[in-house]
Short mmCIF file of C-alpha atoms in Angstrom, two decimals:
data_model
loop_
_atom_site.label_atom_id
_atom_site.label_comp_id
_atom_site.label_asym_id
_atom_site.label_seq_id
_atom_site.Cartn_x
_atom_site.Cartn_y
_atom_site.Cartn_z
CA MET U 1066 -0.10 -0.26 -0.01
CA SER U 1067 2.58 2.04 0.50
CA SER U 1068 4.13 2.00 -2.90
CA GLN U 1069 0.77 3.18 -3.97
CA ASN U 1070 0.72 6.21 -2.29
CA SER U 1071 4.02 7.41 -2.44
CA SER U 1072 4.05 9.12 -5.56
CA ASN U 1073 1.94 11.70 -3.41
CA LEU U 1074 5.98 12.25 -1.49
CA GLU U 1075 7.38 13.99 -4.70
CA PRO U 1076 6.87 18.40 -4.49
CA ASN U 1077 5.47 19.83 -7.23
CA ASN U 1078 7.71 22.58 -7.93
CA LYS U 1079 11.68 21.42 -8.49
CA VAL U 1080 14.62 23.83 -8.08
CA SER U 1081 16.64 24.47 -10.85
CA SER U 1082 19.96 25.55 -11.11
CA THR U 1083 19.95 26.25 -14.62
CA SER U 1084 19.57 29.96 -13.83
CA LEU U 1085 23.24 30.46 -12.38
CA ALA U 1086 24.44 29.23 -15.92
CA ALA U 1087 25.95 32.97 -16.15
CA THR U 1088 30.04 33.69 -14.87
CA PRO U 1089 30.14 36.58 -12.13
CA ARG U 1090 33.18 37.08 -15.38
CA GLN U 1091 30.31 38.66 -17.19
CA LEU U 1092 27.26 40.97 -16.02
CA GLY U 1093 26.40 44.01 -18.18
CA GLY U 1094 27.55 43.53 -21.58
CA VAL U 1095 30.67 43.92 -20.31
CA ASP U 1096 33.50 40.39 -20.06
CA ILE U 1097 35.89 40.83 -18.54
CA GLU U 1098 37.69 38.18 -19.98
CA GLN U 1099 36.77 39.59 -23.57
CA GLU U 1100 38.55 42.90 -22.56
CA LEU U 1101 42.08 41.90 -21.18
CA ASN U 1102 41.59 39.32 -24.70
CA ARG U 1103 41.28 43.13 -27.00
CA LEU U 1104 43.16 44.75 -24.36
CA GLU U 1105 46.04 42.14 -25.70
CA GLU U 1106 45.02 42.79 -28.99
CA MET U 1107 45.46 45.68 -29.48
CA VAL U 1108 49.38 45.79 -27.87
CA LEU U 1109 50.59 42.14 -30.91
CA SER U 1110 48.18 44.89 -33.71
CA SER U 1111 50.60 47.70 -33.32
CA PRO U 1112 53.19 48.91 -35.38
CA HIS U 1113 56.53 47.31 -34.26
CA ILE U 1114 60.05 48.70 -35.57
CA PRO U 1115 61.69 46.59 -37.74
CA LEU U 1116 64.44 44.50 -36.93
CA THR U 1117 63.46 45.28 -33.26
CA ARG U 1118 61.33 43.48 -30.65
CA ARG U 1119 59.80 47.41 -30.12
CA THR U 1120 55.72 48.44 -30.63
CA ILE U 1121 53.97 51.84 -30.93
CA VAL U 1122 50.98 52.13 -28.93
CA ASP U 1123 48.27 54.28 -28.74
CA GLU U 1124 48.84 55.37 -24.93
CA GLU U 1125 45.01 56.84 -25.14
CA GLN U 1126 43.84 53.29 -26.19
CA LEU U 1127 45.41 52.05 -23.73
CA LEU U 1128 44.25 53.97 -19.94
CA ASP U 1129 41.10 53.82 -21.35
CA GLN U 1130 41.85 50.29 -21.93
CA LEU U 1131 42.39 49.66 -18.67
CA ASP U 1132 39.94 52.11 -16.81
CA LEU U 1133 37.02 49.79 -18.83
CA ILE U 1134 38.05 46.74 -17.48
CA ARG U 1135 38.95 48.51 -13.90
CA LEU U 1136 35.48 49.99 -14.19
CA HIS U 1137 34.16 46.97 -14.26
CA LEU U 1138 35.85 44.40 -11.55
CA PRO U 1139 33.67 45.90 -8.65
CA THR U 1140 30.51 44.83 -10.59
CA VAL U 1141 32.09 40.88 -11.44
CA LEU U 1142 32.34 40.66 -7.22
CA GLN U 1143 28.95 41.99 -7.31
CA GLU U 1144 28.21 38.77 -9.94
CA ALA U 1145 29.81 37.42 -7.60
CA GLN U 1146 27.56 37.71 -4.92
CA ALA U 1147 24.86 38.23 -6.11
CA ILE U 1148 25.45 34.32 -7.22
CA ALA U 1149 26.14 32.85 -3.32
CA ALA U 1150 22.99 34.78 -2.62
CA GLN U 1151 20.84 33.18 -5.65
CA LYS U 1152 22.60 29.06 -3.76
CA GLN U 1153 21.62 30.48 -0.45
CA MET U 1154 17.49 30.50 -1.52
CA ILE U 1155 17.67 27.62 -3.77
CA LEU U 1156 19.44 26.04 0.14
CA LEU U 1157 16.35 27.75 1.64
CA GLN U 1158 13.68 25.99 -1.19
CA ALA U 1159 15.21 22.38 -1.02
CA GLN U 1160 14.96 23.34 3.26
CA GLN U 1161 10.95 24.50 2.57
CA GLN U 1162 10.26 21.76 -0.23
CA ALA U 1163 11.51 18.93 2.43
CA GLU U 1164 10.06 19.79 4.80
CA GLU U 1165 6.48 19.75 2.74
CA ILE U 1166 8.61 16.37 2.14
CA ILE U 1167 7.90 15.23 5.58
CA GLN U 1168 4.70 16.83 6.44
CA ALA U 1169 3.28 14.94 2.76
CA SER U 1170 5.18 11.56 4.16
CA LEU U 1171 3.97 11.93 8.23
CA ALA U 1172 0.21 12.34 6.29
CA GLN U 1173 1.08 9.41 4.07
CA ALA U 1174 1.62 7.61 7.82
CA ALA U 1175 -1.13 8.53 9.02
CA GLN U 1176 -3.34 7.75 6.06
CA MET U 1177 -1.59 4.37 5.88
CA ILE U 1178 -2.48 3.73 9.43
CA SER U 1179 -5.93 4.49 9.52
CA GLU U 1180 -6.62 1.89 6.42
CA MET U 1181 -3.93 -0.83 7.54
CA THR U 1182 -5.55 -3.04 10.22
CA ILE U 1183 -1.02 -3.83 11.29
CA VAL U 1184 -0.03 -0.10 12.63
CA GLN U 1185 3.88 -0.75 13.95
CA GLN U 1186 4.79 -0.83 10.70
CA ALA U 1187 3.16 1.90 9.56
CA GLU U 1188 4.63 3.89 12.30
CA LEU U 1189 8.30 1.89 11.01
CA GLU U 1190 6.98 3.27 6.85
CA ALA U 1191 6.40 7.12 8.03
CA LYS U 1192 9.73 6.85 10.41
CA LYS U 1193 11.64 5.79 7.35
CA ILE U 1194 10.32 8.47 5.11
CA LEU U 1195 11.51 10.53 7.30
CA GLN U 1196 15.02 9.55 7.83
CA GLN U 1197 14.60 9.73 4.67
CA ALA U 1198 13.56 13.26 3.94
CA GLN U 1199 15.92 14.50 6.68
CA GLN U 1200 19.20 12.92 5.79
CA ASP U 1201 18.79 14.55 2.26
CA CYS U 1202 18.01 17.81 3.16
CA ILE U 1203 21.90 17.32 5.34
CA THR U 1204 23.40 16.66 2.17
CA ALA U 1205 21.53 19.19 -0.27
CA GLN U 1206 22.47 22.34 2.52
CA GLU U 1207 26.59 21.00 2.27
CA GLU U 1208 26.42 20.23 -1.34
CA ASN U 1209 24.99 23.59 -1.62
CA GLU U 1210 28.03 25.31 0.56
CA VAL U 1211 30.44 24.00 -1.26
CA GLU U 1212 29.49 24.88 -4.11
CA ILE U 1213 29.10 28.12 -2.65
CA ASP U 1214 32.36 28.43 -1.25
CA LEU U 1215 34.80 26.70 -4.88
CA ILE U 1216 32.62 29.83 -7.07
CA ARG U 1217 33.79 32.23 -4.26
CA GLN U 1218 37.18 30.83 -4.36
CA GLN U 1219 37.40 30.98 -8.58
CA THR U 1220 36.47 34.26 -8.10
CA GLN U 1221 39.37 35.68 -6.26
CA GLN U 1222 41.63 33.48 -8.04
CA GLU U 1223 40.47 34.83 -11.84
CA LEU U 1224 40.05 38.43 -11.11
CA ASN U 1225 43.61 38.28 -9.32
CA GLN U 1226 44.65 36.39 -12.57
CA MET U 1227 43.30 39.35 -14.72
CA ARG U 1228 44.75 42.43 -12.76
CA GLN U 1229 48.80 40.85 -12.93
CA LYS U 1230 48.64 40.18 -15.87
CA ALA U 1231 47.23 43.32 -16.39
CA ILE U 1232 49.93 45.44 -14.42
CA ALA U 1233 52.42 42.83 -16.34
CA GLU U 1234 51.22 44.16 -20.13
CA ALA U 1235 51.74 47.81 -18.18
CA GLN U 1236 55.30 47.38 -17.55
CA ALA U 1237 56.86 46.00 -20.41
CA ILE U 1238 54.90 48.78 -22.52
CA GLN U 1239 56.34 51.23 -21.01
CA ASN U 1240 59.66 49.35 -20.61
CA GLY U 1241 59.94 49.48 -24.87
CA ALA U 1242 58.41 53.05 -24.95
CA ASP U 1243 61.63 53.76 -22.91
CA ALA U 1244 63.95 51.51 -24.65
CA TYR U 1245 62.79 53.33 -27.76
CA ALA U 1246 63.32 56.88 -27.10
CA ASP U 1247 66.80 55.98 -25.71
CA ALA U 1248 68.01 54.57 -29.15
CA VAL U 1249 66.64 57.66 -30.55
CA LEU U 1250 68.71 59.80 -28.72
CA GLY U 1251 71.17 57.85 -28.54
CA ASP U 1252 71.30 57.54 -32.63
CA ILE U 1253 69.97 61.98 -32.32
CA GLU U 1254 73.40 62.09 -30.34
CA GLN U 1255 75.75 59.95 -32.57
CA GLN U 1256 74.08 62.25 -36.19
CA LEU U 1257 75.36 65.48 -33.95
CA LYS U 1258 78.67 64.71 -33.15
CA ASP U 1259 78.67 62.78 -36.91
CA MET U 1260 78.19 66.72 -37.61
CA LEU U 1261 80.69 68.50 -35.80
CA ARG U 1262 83.13 66.27 -37.00
CA VAL U 1263 82.88 67.64 -40.64
CA ILE U 1264 82.57 70.79 -39.76
CA HIS U 1265 85.49 70.47 -37.86
CA ASN U 1266 86.65 69.22 -40.86
CA GLY U 1267 85.97 71.68 -43.63
CA ARG U 1268 87.88 75.07 -41.16
CA GLN U 1269 90.59 72.71 -41.24
CA GLN U 1270 90.38 72.59 -45.24
CA LEU U 1271 89.59 76.61 -45.11
CA LYS U 1272 92.73 77.30 -43.73
CA PRO U 1273 95.19 74.58 -43.58
CA ASN U 1274 97.99 75.93 -42.78
CA VAL U 1275 96.44 77.97 -39.70
CA PRO U 1276 95.58 75.89 -36.41
CA ALA U 1277 91.87 76.45 -34.90
CA LYS U 1278 91.45 78.86 -33.00
CA GLY U 1279 90.02 77.91 -29.33
CA ILE U 1280 89.57 74.69 -27.30
CA PRO U 1281 91.33 71.68 -29.20
CA PHE U 1282 89.30 69.62 -31.18
CA ASP U 1283 88.73 65.72 -30.19
CA SER U 1284 88.59 63.56 -32.99
CA ASN U 1285 87.72 60.20 -31.69
CA SER U 1286 84.60 61.64 -28.91
CA GLY U 1287 83.54 64.49 -32.07
CA PHE U 1288 83.81 67.36 -29.37
CA SER U 1289 86.26 70.16 -28.27
CA SER U 1290 88.39 69.71 -25.56
CA SER U 1291 90.74 71.29 -23.35
CA LYS U 1292 93.86 70.52 -21.82
#
């Protein structure tokens, strides 16, 4: 008789977690991972200096992209908190459904007692159903707590990785810009030395028999030197 009425214990509403499909990295149409990919593409697609590993990057565009990522990082944390809150709501719904199962079990047990001639067998069946419902509730609660903690840890780890990556890329860009500026200044310095050497040689040719007045010229450095 208990097998005929066991279908009455199933609740009409089922808790579903499909609504949690959205990841905490995406909110309001902004995907943090996609924006980081755009930042990387911005660096890779920038013009390269021939015969060097240098890249010229649009500073304003780069800073705007970094500001966009920095602006939406707090919303990703809020998304994770919202997911945790929704998980808690699912847990409460599961507990409520467990209570409904318990109440349905008690009601079925009472009906079985009134219908069966062996009262002890009916009470034993009701006790088993109650224990199973309580165990299911405890199991569901433990699984939800583990899942919430895992989501929180994964979100924090992703945020740390994205922050470290953005800092490393910005530092690499700054180092490249400094090296490029130093190379340009070195070329200008060498050109000035060559020009001074040409001027000195021209003066010597104009006055081959008269030594140049003033400070002697150092042919090695290209600049005048004093003794």
